[in-house]
Coordinates of C-alpha atoms in Angstrom, one line a residue:
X1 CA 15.9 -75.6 -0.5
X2 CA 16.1 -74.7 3.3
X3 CA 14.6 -76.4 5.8
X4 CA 11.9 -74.6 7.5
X5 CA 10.2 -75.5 10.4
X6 CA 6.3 -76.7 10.4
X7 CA 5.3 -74.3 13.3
X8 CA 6.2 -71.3 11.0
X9 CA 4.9 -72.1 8.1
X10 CA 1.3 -73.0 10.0
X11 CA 1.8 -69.3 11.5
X12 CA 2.4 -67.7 8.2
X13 CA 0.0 -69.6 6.2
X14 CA -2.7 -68.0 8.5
X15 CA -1.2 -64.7 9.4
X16 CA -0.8 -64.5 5.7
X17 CA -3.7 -66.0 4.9
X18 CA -1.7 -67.9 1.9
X19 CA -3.8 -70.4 -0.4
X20 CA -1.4 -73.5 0.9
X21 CA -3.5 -76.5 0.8
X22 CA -0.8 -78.6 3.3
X23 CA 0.4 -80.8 1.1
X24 CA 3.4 -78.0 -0.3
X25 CA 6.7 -79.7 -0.6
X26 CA 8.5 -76.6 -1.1
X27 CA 5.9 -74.2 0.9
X28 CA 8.1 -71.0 -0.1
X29 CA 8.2 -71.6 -3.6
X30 CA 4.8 -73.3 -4.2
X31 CA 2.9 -70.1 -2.5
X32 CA 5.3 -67.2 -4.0
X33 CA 3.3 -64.6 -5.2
X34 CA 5.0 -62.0 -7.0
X35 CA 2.0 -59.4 -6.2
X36 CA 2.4 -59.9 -2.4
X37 CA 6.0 -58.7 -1.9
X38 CA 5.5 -55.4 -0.3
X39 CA 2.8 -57.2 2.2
X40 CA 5.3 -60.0 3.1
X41 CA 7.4 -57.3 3.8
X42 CA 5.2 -55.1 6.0
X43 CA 4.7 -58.7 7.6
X44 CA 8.1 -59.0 8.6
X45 CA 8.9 -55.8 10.1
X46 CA 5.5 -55.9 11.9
X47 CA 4.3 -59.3 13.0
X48 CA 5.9 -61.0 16.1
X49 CA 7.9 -63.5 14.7
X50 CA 10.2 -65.8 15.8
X51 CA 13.6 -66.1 13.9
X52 CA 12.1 -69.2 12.5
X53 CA 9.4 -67.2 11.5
X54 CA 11.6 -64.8 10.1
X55 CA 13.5 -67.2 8.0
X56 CA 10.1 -68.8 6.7
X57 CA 9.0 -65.6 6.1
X58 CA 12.2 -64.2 4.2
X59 CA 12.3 -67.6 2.2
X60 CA 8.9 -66.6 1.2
X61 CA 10.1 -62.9 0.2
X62 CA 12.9 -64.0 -1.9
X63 CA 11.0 -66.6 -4.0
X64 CA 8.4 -64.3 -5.1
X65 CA 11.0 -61.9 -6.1
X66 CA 12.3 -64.9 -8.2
X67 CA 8.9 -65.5 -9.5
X68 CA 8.6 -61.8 -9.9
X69 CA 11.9 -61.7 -11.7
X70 CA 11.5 -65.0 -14.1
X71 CA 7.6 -63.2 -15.2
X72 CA 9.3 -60.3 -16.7
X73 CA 8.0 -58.2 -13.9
X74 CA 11.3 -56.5 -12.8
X75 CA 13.0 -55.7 -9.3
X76 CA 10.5 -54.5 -7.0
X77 CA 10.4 -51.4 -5.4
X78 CA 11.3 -53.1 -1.8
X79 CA 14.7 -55.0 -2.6
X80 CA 16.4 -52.0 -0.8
X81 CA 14.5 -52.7 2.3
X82 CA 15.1 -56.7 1.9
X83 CA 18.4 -56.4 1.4
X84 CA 19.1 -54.0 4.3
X85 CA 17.1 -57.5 6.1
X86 CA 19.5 -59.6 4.6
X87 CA 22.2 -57.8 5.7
X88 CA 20.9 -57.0 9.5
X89 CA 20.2 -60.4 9.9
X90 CA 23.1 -62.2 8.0
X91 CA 23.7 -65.1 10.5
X92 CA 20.2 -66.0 10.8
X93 CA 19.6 -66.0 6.7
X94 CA 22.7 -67.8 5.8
X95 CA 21.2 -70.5 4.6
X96 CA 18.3 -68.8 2.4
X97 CA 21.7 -66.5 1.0
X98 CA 23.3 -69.9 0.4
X99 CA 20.6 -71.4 -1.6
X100 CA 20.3 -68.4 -4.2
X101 CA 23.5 -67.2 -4.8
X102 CA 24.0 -70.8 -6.4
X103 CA 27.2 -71.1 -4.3
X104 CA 30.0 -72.9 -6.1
X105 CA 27.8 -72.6 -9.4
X106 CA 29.4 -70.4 -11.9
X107 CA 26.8 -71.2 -15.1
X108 CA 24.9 -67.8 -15.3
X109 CA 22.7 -69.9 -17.4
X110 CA 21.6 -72.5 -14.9
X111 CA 21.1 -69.7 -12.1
X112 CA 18.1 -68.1 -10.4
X113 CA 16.7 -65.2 -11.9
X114 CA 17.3 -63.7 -8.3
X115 CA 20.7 -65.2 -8.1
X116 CA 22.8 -61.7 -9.3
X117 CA 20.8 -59.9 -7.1
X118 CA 21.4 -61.9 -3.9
X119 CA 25.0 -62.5 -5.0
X120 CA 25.7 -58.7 -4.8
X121 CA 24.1 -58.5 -1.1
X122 CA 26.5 -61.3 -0.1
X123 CA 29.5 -59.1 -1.8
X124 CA 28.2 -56.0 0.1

């Protein structure tokens, strides 16, 4: 996982109003909700955030899509929009890229649902 910093996650956890009880150990994944995608996006383009916030936020984003992926669900609507995100902000979501393209992992079987997806934004 990536590190994220406490001051964003407080932020988002209220701004968000997300059911995190503070004891998350992997805040992102833990409070992923697949439903919430197009909010968390409407949250990002419109909320002041830092660029912590940003990649708390966008660590957020990309797990429920994984959750949203693994329940059967399908690519939402919005993964245009994240990815043009992705893309604007490459430098700053490095790490978050990093983690779910599986880097240096080349067992399709032991990937991310979201892992082809994110691998083709960090092709385009």
């Amino acid at each position: 996982m990536i590190a994220l910093k406490q001051t964003s996650i407080d932020k988002l956890t209220a701004a968000l109003d997300l059911p995190a009880n503070g004891q998350e150990q992997d805040w992102e994944i833990e409070l992923a909700d697949p439903a919430r995608v197009g909010e968390f996006l409407t949250a990002y383009r419109s909320l002041p955030l830092s660029p912590d916030d940003k990649v708390a936020l966008m660590a957020l984003i990309l797990a429920s899509v994984d959750r949203r992926l693994d329940a059967g669900i399908g690519v939402p609507t919005e993964w245009t929009q994240i990815v043009e995100l992705l893309r604007a902000d490459r430098d700053l979501h490095r790490a978050s890229l990093e983690y779910w393209t599986c880097e240096g992992d080349d067992d399709p079987d032991t990937w991310f649902q979201l892992t082809p997806l994110v691998r083709s934004v960090s092709t385009g």
